[in-house]
Amino acid sequence: MSLGKRTKLGVLSGQREKRAGSRAVEQLQIKIGELSDPVSSLSGGNAQKVIIAKWLMNEPSVVLLDDPTKGVDIGAKAEIYRIIRELADNGTTIVLNSSEDRELVTLCDRVLVMFEGKIVKELIGDDITEESLVSSALQISADVEAKEESNE
């Protein structure tokens, strides 16, 4: 779809492609040597950002992300968080699946916790904490926690 936006009468323009690539590199702060370098020559975090940049060229209203920072260094993780937050702040709906509780706490306005394929808890705003995520995922209720504390 984004490729179609950059063609004229079905013909690609090298100049338009370079401009689109340069904009993506600047917007997402992708660290590259040259624009023509293969993605395989980039670090994991920068390769992830190239993938995100390709999606963003479509100007999506919804972005689905599955463990978007898995395997990237802390610096790249912070930049990807910035990109996701910026997208959300600009009206893009982000649907995020993450195995990292800290990532969910940092990025999400609303979390649906699933257990055995069913939604068991909805957390919103300040209710999204690592503790509430873990207790919801493990089906630990406040009643059980209170009983345990009183037995101590």
Short mmCIF file of N, CA and C in Angstrom, two decimals:
data_model
loop_
_atom_site.label_atom_id
_atom_site.label_comp_id
_atom_site.label_asym_id
_atom_site.label_seq_id
_atom_site.Cartn_x
_atom_site.Cartn_y
_atom_site.Cartn_z
N MET A 1 0.83 -1.19 0.00
CA MET A 1 0.00 0.00 0.00
C MET A 1 0.87 1.25 0.00
N SER A 2 1.87 1.34 0.89
CA SER A 2 2.70 2.54 0.94
C SER A 2 3.49 2.68 -0.35
N LEU A 3 3.86 1.56 -0.95
CA LEU A 3 4.60 1.61 -2.20
C LEU A 3 3.76 2.28 -3.28
N GLY A 4 2.48 1.98 -3.31
CA GLY A 4 1.58 2.60 -4.29
C GLY A 4 1.50 4.09 -4.14
N LYS A 5 1.65 4.59 -2.92
CA LYS A 5 1.61 6.03 -2.69
C LYS A 5 2.85 6.73 -3.24
N ARG A 6 3.92 5.95 -3.42
CA ARG A 6 5.17 6.55 -3.87
C ARG A 6 5.48 6.27 -5.34
N THR A 7 4.49 5.76 -6.06
CA THR A 7 4.69 5.53 -7.49
C THR A 7 3.90 6.56 -8.28
N LYS A 8 4.34 6.76 -9.50
CA LYS A 8 3.61 7.64 -10.40
C LYS A 8 3.36 6.83 -11.66
N LEU A 9 2.07 6.61 -11.97
CA LEU A 9 1.67 5.77 -13.08
C LEU A 9 2.30 4.38 -12.99
N GLY A 10 2.43 3.88 -11.75
CA GLY A 10 2.96 2.55 -11.52
C GLY A 10 4.47 2.44 -11.57
N VAL A 11 5.16 3.56 -11.68
CA VAL A 11 6.62 3.55 -11.79
C VAL A 11 7.22 4.11 -10.50
N LEU A 12 8.17 3.35 -9.96
CA LEU A 12 8.87 3.80 -8.76
C LEU A 12 9.88 4.88 -9.10
N SER A 13 10.00 5.81 -8.18
CA SER A 13 10.99 6.87 -8.32
C SER A 13 12.07 6.65 -7.27
N GLY A 14 13.32 6.52 -7.73
CA GLY A 14 14.43 6.36 -6.80
C GLY A 14 14.51 7.51 -5.81
N GLN A 15 14.23 8.72 -6.29
CA GLN A 15 14.29 9.90 -5.42
C GLN A 15 13.23 9.82 -4.33
N ARG A 16 12.01 9.45 -4.71
CA ARG A 16 10.93 9.33 -3.71
C ARG A 16 11.26 8.24 -2.69
N GLU A 17 11.83 7.14 -3.15
CA GLU A 17 12.20 6.06 -2.24
C GLU A 17 13.28 6.52 -1.26
N LYS A 18 14.27 7.25 -1.76
CA LYS A 18 15.32 7.76 -0.87
C LYS A 18 14.76 8.75 0.14
N ARG A 19 13.84 9.62 -0.31
CA ARG A 19 13.22 10.58 0.62
C ARG A 19 12.42 9.85 1.70
N ALA A 20 11.65 8.83 1.29
CA ALA A 20 10.86 8.06 2.26
C ALA A 20 11.78 7.35 3.24
N GLY A 21 12.86 6.76 2.75
CA GLY A 21 13.81 6.09 3.63
C GLY A 21 14.49 7.05 4.58
N SER A 22 14.88 8.20 4.06
CA SER A 22 15.54 9.21 4.90
C SER A 22 14.61 9.74 5.98
N ARG A 23 13.34 9.94 5.62
CA ARG A 23 12.35 10.39 6.62
C ARG A 23 12.20 9.35 7.72
N ALA A 24 12.13 8.08 7.33
CA ALA A 24 11.96 7.01 8.31
C ALA A 24 13.18 6.92 9.23
N VAL A 25 14.38 7.03 8.66
CA VAL A 25 15.61 6.98 9.46
C VAL A 25 15.63 8.12 10.47
N GLU A 26 15.22 9.29 10.02
CA GLU A 26 15.22 10.46 10.91
C GLU A 26 14.12 10.34 11.97
N GLN A 27 12.91 10.01 11.55
CA GLN A 27 11.77 9.94 12.47
C GLN A 27 11.99 8.90 13.56
N LEU A 28 12.53 7.74 13.19
CA LEU A 28 12.69 6.66 14.16
C LEU A 28 14.10 6.57 14.72
N GLN A 29 14.93 7.52 14.33
CA GLN A 29 16.31 7.58 14.83
C GLN A 29 17.03 6.25 14.61
N ILE A 30 16.92 5.73 13.39
CA ILE A 30 17.57 4.47 13.04
C ILE A 30 19.04 4.75 12.76
N LYS A 31 19.90 4.01 13.42
CA LYS A 31 21.34 4.20 13.26
C LYS A 31 21.83 3.31 12.12
N ILE A 32 22.25 3.96 11.03
CA ILE A 32 22.72 3.25 9.85
C ILE A 32 24.04 3.84 9.40
N GLY A 33 24.75 3.12 8.53
CA GLY A 33 25.93 3.68 7.87
C GLY A 33 25.46 4.49 6.67
N GLU A 34 24.89 3.78 5.71
CA GLU A 34 24.34 4.38 4.50
C GLU A 34 22.91 3.89 4.31
N LEU A 35 22.11 4.68 3.65
CA LEU A 35 20.72 4.32 3.39
C LEU A 35 20.63 3.02 2.59
N SER A 36 21.64 2.74 1.79
CA SER A 36 21.64 1.54 0.95
C SER A 36 22.12 0.28 1.67
N ASP A 37 22.56 0.41 2.93
CA ASP A 37 23.04 -0.75 3.68
C ASP A 37 21.91 -1.76 3.88
N PRO A 38 22.20 -3.05 3.78
CA PRO A 38 21.14 -4.04 4.02
C PRO A 38 20.72 -4.05 5.49
N VAL A 39 19.46 -4.34 5.73
CA VAL A 39 18.93 -4.39 7.09
C VAL A 39 19.71 -5.41 7.92
N SER A 40 20.17 -6.47 7.28
CA SER A 40 20.91 -7.51 8.00
C SER A 40 22.22 -7.00 8.61
N SER A 41 22.68 -5.83 8.17
CA SER A 41 23.92 -5.27 8.72
C SER A 41 23.67 -4.41 9.96
N LEU A 42 22.40 -4.22 10.32
CA LEU A 42 22.04 -3.36 11.45
C LEU A 42 21.94 -4.17 12.74
N SER A 43 22.01 -3.46 13.86
CA SER A 43 21.79 -4.11 15.16
C SER A 43 20.33 -4.57 15.24
N GLY A 44 20.06 -5.44 16.21
CA GLY A 44 18.69 -5.95 16.36
C GLY A 44 17.67 -4.86 16.57
N GLY A 45 18.00 -3.88 17.42
CA GLY A 45 17.07 -2.78 17.69
C GLY A 45 16.81 -1.92 16.47
N ASN A 46 17.86 -1.65 15.71
CA ASN A 46 17.68 -0.83 14.50
C ASN A 46 16.95 -1.61 13.41
N ALA A 47 17.17 -2.92 13.34
CA ALA A 47 16.42 -3.74 12.39
C ALA A 47 14.93 -3.74 12.76
N GLN A 48 14.63 -3.81 14.08
CA GLN A 48 13.23 -3.73 14.53
C GLN A 48 12.61 -2.40 14.09
N LYS A 49 13.39 -1.33 14.23
CA LYS A 49 12.86 -0.01 13.87
C LYS A 49 12.63 0.11 12.37
N VAL A 50 13.42 -0.59 11.55
CA VAL A 50 13.18 -0.59 10.10
C VAL A 50 11.84 -1.24 9.81
N ILE A 51 11.54 -2.33 10.50
CA ILE A 51 10.25 -3.00 10.30
C ILE A 51 9.11 -2.07 10.69
N ILE A 52 9.25 -1.40 11.83
CA ILE A 52 8.22 -0.45 12.27
C ILE A 52 8.08 0.68 11.24
N ALA A 53 9.21 1.16 10.73
CA ALA A 53 9.18 2.24 9.73
C ALA A 53 8.40 1.82 8.48
N LYS A 54 8.58 0.60 8.05
CA LYS A 54 7.85 0.11 6.87
C LYS A 54 6.35 0.11 7.14
N TRP A 55 5.96 -0.31 8.34
CA TRP A 55 4.53 -0.30 8.69
C TRP A 55 4.00 1.13 8.71
N LEU A 56 4.78 2.03 9.28
CA LEU A 56 4.31 3.41 9.44
C LEU A 56 4.13 4.13 8.11
N MET A 57 4.82 3.68 7.08
CA MET A 57 4.65 4.28 5.76
C MET A 57 3.23 4.11 5.24
N ASN A 58 2.51 3.12 5.79
CA ASN A 58 1.12 2.89 5.41
C ASN A 58 0.15 3.80 6.17
N GLU A 59 0.68 4.55 7.14
CA GLU A 59 -0.14 5.42 7.99
C GLU A 59 -1.30 4.63 8.60
N PRO A 60 -0.98 3.56 9.34
CA PRO A 60 -2.05 2.71 9.89
C PRO A 60 -2.82 3.38 11.01
N SER A 61 -4.08 3.01 11.16
CA SER A 61 -4.86 3.50 12.29
C SER A 61 -4.76 2.53 13.46
N VAL A 62 -4.36 1.28 13.16
CA VAL A 62 -4.17 0.25 14.18
C VAL A 62 -2.84 -0.45 13.92
N VAL A 63 -2.06 -0.63 14.98
CA VAL A 63 -0.79 -1.35 14.87
C VAL A 63 -0.81 -2.50 15.87
N LEU A 64 -0.54 -3.71 15.40
CA LEU A 64 -0.48 -4.89 16.26
C LEU A 64 0.99 -5.21 16.51
N LEU A 65 1.37 -5.30 17.78
CA LEU A 65 2.76 -5.57 18.14
C LEU A 65 2.83 -6.79 19.05
N ASP A 66 3.74 -7.70 18.74
CA ASP A 66 3.93 -8.90 19.55
C ASP A 66 5.37 -8.89 20.06
N ASP A 67 5.54 -8.65 21.36
CA ASP A 67 6.87 -8.56 21.98
C ASP A 67 7.80 -7.69 21.14
N PRO A 68 7.45 -6.42 20.95
CA PRO A 68 8.20 -5.56 20.03
C PRO A 68 9.65 -5.29 20.43
N THR A 69 10.01 -5.52 21.67
CA THR A 69 11.38 -5.23 22.08
C THR A 69 12.15 -6.47 22.49
N LYS A 70 11.61 -7.62 22.19
CA LYS A 70 12.28 -8.87 22.56
C LYS A 70 13.64 -8.96 21.86
N GLY A 71 14.67 -9.15 22.66
CA GLY A 71 16.01 -9.35 22.11
C GLY A 71 16.76 -8.09 21.72
N VAL A 72 16.23 -6.91 22.05
CA VAL A 72 16.95 -5.68 21.71
C VAL A 72 17.59 -5.09 22.96
N ASP A 73 18.63 -4.29 22.75
CA ASP A 73 19.33 -3.69 23.90
C ASP A 73 18.49 -2.59 24.53
N ILE A 74 18.91 -2.16 25.70
CA ILE A 74 18.14 -1.21 26.51
C ILE A 74 17.92 0.13 25.79
N GLY A 75 18.92 0.58 25.04
CA GLY A 75 18.79 1.84 24.30
C GLY A 75 17.75 1.75 23.20
N ALA A 76 17.80 0.66 22.44
CA ALA A 76 16.82 0.45 21.37
C ALA A 76 15.42 0.27 21.96
N LYS A 77 15.35 -0.40 23.11
CA LYS A 77 14.07 -0.62 23.77
C LYS A 77 13.43 0.73 24.13
N ALA A 78 14.22 1.62 24.68
CA ALA A 78 13.71 2.95 25.05
C ALA A 78 13.23 3.71 23.81
N GLU A 79 13.94 3.59 22.71
CA GLU A 79 13.53 4.28 21.48
C GLU A 79 12.25 3.68 20.92
N ILE A 80 12.13 2.36 20.97
CA ILE A 80 10.90 1.72 20.49
C ILE A 80 9.72 2.11 21.38
N TYR A 81 9.95 2.20 22.69
CA TYR A 81 8.90 2.68 23.59
C TYR A 81 8.47 4.10 23.21
N ARG A 82 9.44 4.95 22.91
CA ARG A 82 9.14 6.33 22.52
C ARG A 82 8.27 6.35 21.26
N ILE A 83 8.62 5.52 20.29
CA ILE A 83 7.87 5.46 19.03
C ILE A 83 6.43 4.99 19.29
N ILE A 84 6.29 3.94 20.08
CA ILE A 84 4.95 3.41 20.37
C ILE A 84 4.11 4.45 21.10
N ARG A 85 4.70 5.10 22.09
CA ARG A 85 3.97 6.13 22.86
C ARG A 85 3.58 7.29 21.95
N GLU A 86 4.49 7.70 21.07
CA GLU A 86 4.21 8.80 20.14
C GLU A 86 3.06 8.43 19.20
N LEU A 87 3.07 7.21 18.69
CA LEU A 87 1.97 6.76 17.83
C LEU A 87 0.65 6.82 18.57
N ALA A 88 0.63 6.29 19.79
CA ALA A 88 -0.61 6.30 20.59
C ALA A 88 -1.05 7.73 20.88
N ASP A 89 -0.11 8.60 21.21
CA ASP A 89 -0.45 9.99 21.51
C ASP A 89 -1.03 10.71 20.29
N ASN A 90 -0.65 10.23 19.10
CA ASN A 90 -1.14 10.84 17.86
C ASN A 90 -2.38 10.15 17.30
N GLY A 91 -2.99 9.27 18.12
CA GLY A 91 -4.27 8.68 17.74
C GLY A 91 -4.23 7.29 17.14
N THR A 92 -3.05 6.71 16.98
CA THR A 92 -2.97 5.35 16.45
C THR A 92 -3.33 4.38 17.57
N THR A 93 -4.18 3.42 17.26
CA THR A 93 -4.52 2.38 18.23
C THR A 93 -3.41 1.35 18.22
N ILE A 94 -2.87 1.05 19.39
CA ILE A 94 -1.80 0.06 19.51
C ILE A 94 -2.36 -1.14 20.27
N VAL A 95 -2.27 -2.31 19.67
CA VAL A 95 -2.62 -3.55 20.35
C VAL A 95 -1.30 -4.27 20.58
N LEU A 96 -0.96 -4.44 21.85
CA LEU A 96 0.37 -4.92 22.23
C LEU A 96 0.27 -6.21 23.02
N ASN A 97 1.02 -7.20 22.60
CA ASN A 97 1.17 -8.43 23.38
C ASN A 97 2.61 -8.42 23.86
N SER A 98 2.81 -8.59 25.15
CA SER A 98 4.16 -8.58 25.67
C SER A 98 4.31 -9.60 26.79
N SER A 99 5.46 -10.23 26.82
CA SER A 99 5.76 -11.16 27.91
C SER A 99 6.46 -10.44 29.05
N GLU A 100 6.71 -9.14 28.88
CA GLU A 100 7.37 -8.35 29.92
C GLU A 100 6.36 -7.46 30.63
N ASP A 101 6.15 -7.73 31.92
CA ASP A 101 5.21 -6.92 32.70
C ASP A 101 5.60 -5.45 32.70
N ARG A 102 6.88 -5.15 32.86
CA ARG A 102 7.36 -3.76 32.89
C ARG A 102 6.98 -3.04 31.60
N GLU A 103 7.03 -3.73 30.47
CA GLU A 103 6.67 -3.15 29.18
C GLU A 103 5.20 -2.77 29.16
N LEU A 104 4.36 -3.65 29.68
CA LEU A 104 2.93 -3.36 29.73
C LEU A 104 2.64 -2.17 30.64
N VAL A 105 3.29 -2.12 31.80
CA VAL A 105 3.10 -1.01 32.74
C VAL A 105 3.54 0.30 32.09
N THR A 106 4.64 0.27 31.38
CA THR A 106 5.21 1.47 30.78
C THR A 106 4.38 1.99 29.61
N LEU A 107 3.86 1.09 28.80
CA LEU A 107 3.25 1.50 27.53
C LEU A 107 1.73 1.54 27.49
N CYS A 108 1.08 0.79 28.35
CA CYS A 108 -0.35 0.58 28.16
C CYS A 108 -1.24 1.50 29.00
N ASP A 109 -2.36 1.88 28.39
CA ASP A 109 -3.41 2.62 29.08
C ASP A 109 -4.47 1.66 29.59
N ARG A 110 -4.50 0.46 28.98
CA ARG A 110 -5.49 -0.55 29.32
C ARG A 110 -4.88 -1.92 29.03
N VAL A 111 -5.06 -2.85 29.95
CA VAL A 111 -4.52 -4.20 29.77
C VAL A 111 -5.62 -5.21 30.03
N LEU A 112 -5.75 -6.17 29.14
CA LEU A 112 -6.64 -7.30 29.34
C LEU A 112 -5.76 -8.48 29.68
N VAL A 113 -5.97 -9.05 30.85
CA VAL A 113 -5.17 -10.20 31.32
C VAL A 113 -5.93 -11.46 30.98
N MET A 114 -5.22 -12.40 30.35
CA MET A 114 -5.85 -13.66 29.96
C MET A 114 -5.31 -14.82 30.79
N PHE A 115 -6.18 -15.79 31.04
CA PHE A 115 -5.81 -17.02 31.73
C PHE A 115 -6.55 -18.15 31.05
N GLU A 116 -5.81 -19.13 30.58
CA GLU A 116 -6.39 -20.27 29.88
C GLU A 116 -7.33 -19.84 28.75
N GLY A 117 -6.89 -18.85 27.98
CA GLY A 117 -7.63 -18.42 26.80
C GLY A 117 -8.81 -17.50 27.05
N LYS A 118 -9.01 -17.09 28.31
CA LYS A 118 -10.14 -16.21 28.62
C LYS A 118 -9.65 -14.94 29.29
N ILE A 119 -10.34 -13.85 29.02
CA ILE A 119 -10.01 -12.59 29.69
C ILE A 119 -10.51 -12.69 31.12
N VAL A 120 -9.60 -12.54 32.07
CA VAL A 120 -9.97 -12.67 33.48
C VAL A 120 -9.92 -11.34 34.22
N LYS A 121 -9.28 -10.35 33.64
CA LYS A 121 -9.16 -9.07 34.34
C LYS A 121 -8.87 -7.97 33.33
N GLU A 122 -9.48 -6.82 33.57
CA GLU A 122 -9.18 -5.61 32.81
C GLU A 122 -8.57 -4.62 33.78
N LEU A 123 -7.40 -4.14 33.44
CA LEU A 123 -6.71 -3.14 34.25
C LEU A 123 -6.63 -1.85 33.45
N ILE A 124 -6.90 -0.73 34.12
CA ILE A 124 -6.90 0.57 33.43
C ILE A 124 -6.09 1.56 34.24
N GLY A 125 -5.32 2.38 33.54
CA GLY A 125 -4.59 3.48 34.15
C GLY A 125 -3.67 3.07 35.28
N ASP A 126 -3.85 3.69 36.45
CA ASP A 126 -2.98 3.44 37.60
C ASP A 126 -3.13 2.03 38.17
N ASP A 127 -4.17 1.31 37.77
CA ASP A 127 -4.32 -0.07 38.23
C ASP A 127 -3.35 -1.02 37.53
N ILE A 128 -2.69 -0.53 36.48
CA ILE A 128 -1.73 -1.36 35.75
C ILE A 128 -0.38 -1.29 36.46
N THR A 129 -0.13 -2.30 37.28
CA THR A 129 1.15 -2.42 37.98
C THR A 129 1.67 -3.83 37.75
N GLU A 130 2.95 -4.02 37.99
CA GLU A 130 3.51 -5.36 37.84
C GLU A 130 2.82 -6.33 38.80
N GLU A 131 2.53 -5.88 40.01
CA GLU A 131 1.87 -6.72 40.99
C GLU A 131 0.47 -7.13 40.54
N SER A 132 -0.29 -6.17 40.02
CA SER A 132 -1.66 -6.49 39.60
C SER A 132 -1.65 -7.40 38.36
N LEU A 133 -0.67 -7.23 37.50
CA LEU A 133 -0.56 -8.10 36.33
C LEU A 133 -0.27 -9.54 36.75
N VAL A 134 0.68 -9.70 37.65
CA VAL A 134 1.05 -11.04 38.10
C VAL A 134 -0.10 -11.70 38.85
N SER A 135 -0.71 -10.97 39.79
CA SER A 135 -1.80 -11.58 40.57
C SER A 135 -2.99 -11.90 39.67
N SER A 136 -3.25 -11.07 38.68
CA SER A 136 -4.36 -11.35 37.75
C SER A 136 -4.04 -12.57 36.88
N ALA A 137 -2.82 -12.63 36.39
CA ALA A 137 -2.43 -13.74 35.52
C ALA A 137 -2.41 -15.07 36.26
N LEU A 138 -2.08 -15.03 37.55
CA LEU A 138 -2.02 -16.26 38.35
C LEU A 138 -3.33 -16.55 39.07
N GLN A 139 -4.32 -15.67 38.84
CA GLN A 139 -5.64 -15.82 39.46
C GLN A 139 -5.57 -15.78 40.98
N ILE A 140 -4.73 -14.87 41.49
CA ILE A 140 -4.62 -14.67 42.93
C ILE A 140 -5.55 -13.52 43.29
N SER A 141 -6.52 -13.78 44.12
CA SER A 141 -7.46 -12.72 44.48
C SER A 141 -6.98 -11.99 45.72
N ALA A 142 -7.53 -10.82 45.96
CA ALA A 142 -7.19 -10.03 47.14
C ALA A 142 -7.58 -10.77 48.42
N ASP A 143 -8.66 -11.58 48.37
CA ASP A 143 -9.09 -12.34 49.54
C ASP A 143 -8.03 -13.35 49.97
N VAL A 144 -7.45 -14.05 48.99
CA VAL A 144 -6.42 -15.04 49.28
C VAL A 144 -5.20 -14.36 49.87
N GLU A 145 -4.80 -13.23 49.28
CA GLU A 145 -3.65 -12.49 49.78
C GLU A 145 -3.90 -12.00 51.22
N ALA A 146 -5.10 -11.52 51.49
CA ALA A 146 -5.41 -11.04 52.85
C ALA A 146 -5.37 -12.17 53.85
N LYS A 147 -5.86 -13.36 53.49
CA LYS A 147 -5.83 -14.51 54.40
C LYS A 147 -4.39 -14.92 54.69
N GLU A 148 -3.56 -14.92 53.65
CA GLU A 148 -2.16 -15.29 53.84
C GLU A 148 -1.46 -14.31 54.77
N GLU A 149 -1.75 -13.03 54.61
CA GLU A 149 -1.12 -12.02 55.46
C GLU A 149 -1.58 -12.15 56.91
N SER A 150 -2.86 -12.49 57.14
CA SER A 150 -3.36 -12.62 58.50
C SER A 150 -2.82 -13.86 59.20
N ASN A 151 -2.44 -14.88 58.43
CA ASN A 151 -1.87 -16.11 58.98
C ASN A 151 -0.41 -15.94 59.38
N GLU A 152 0.22 -14.89 58.93
CA GLU A 152 1.65 -14.69 59.22
C GLU A 152 1.89 -14.17 60.58
#
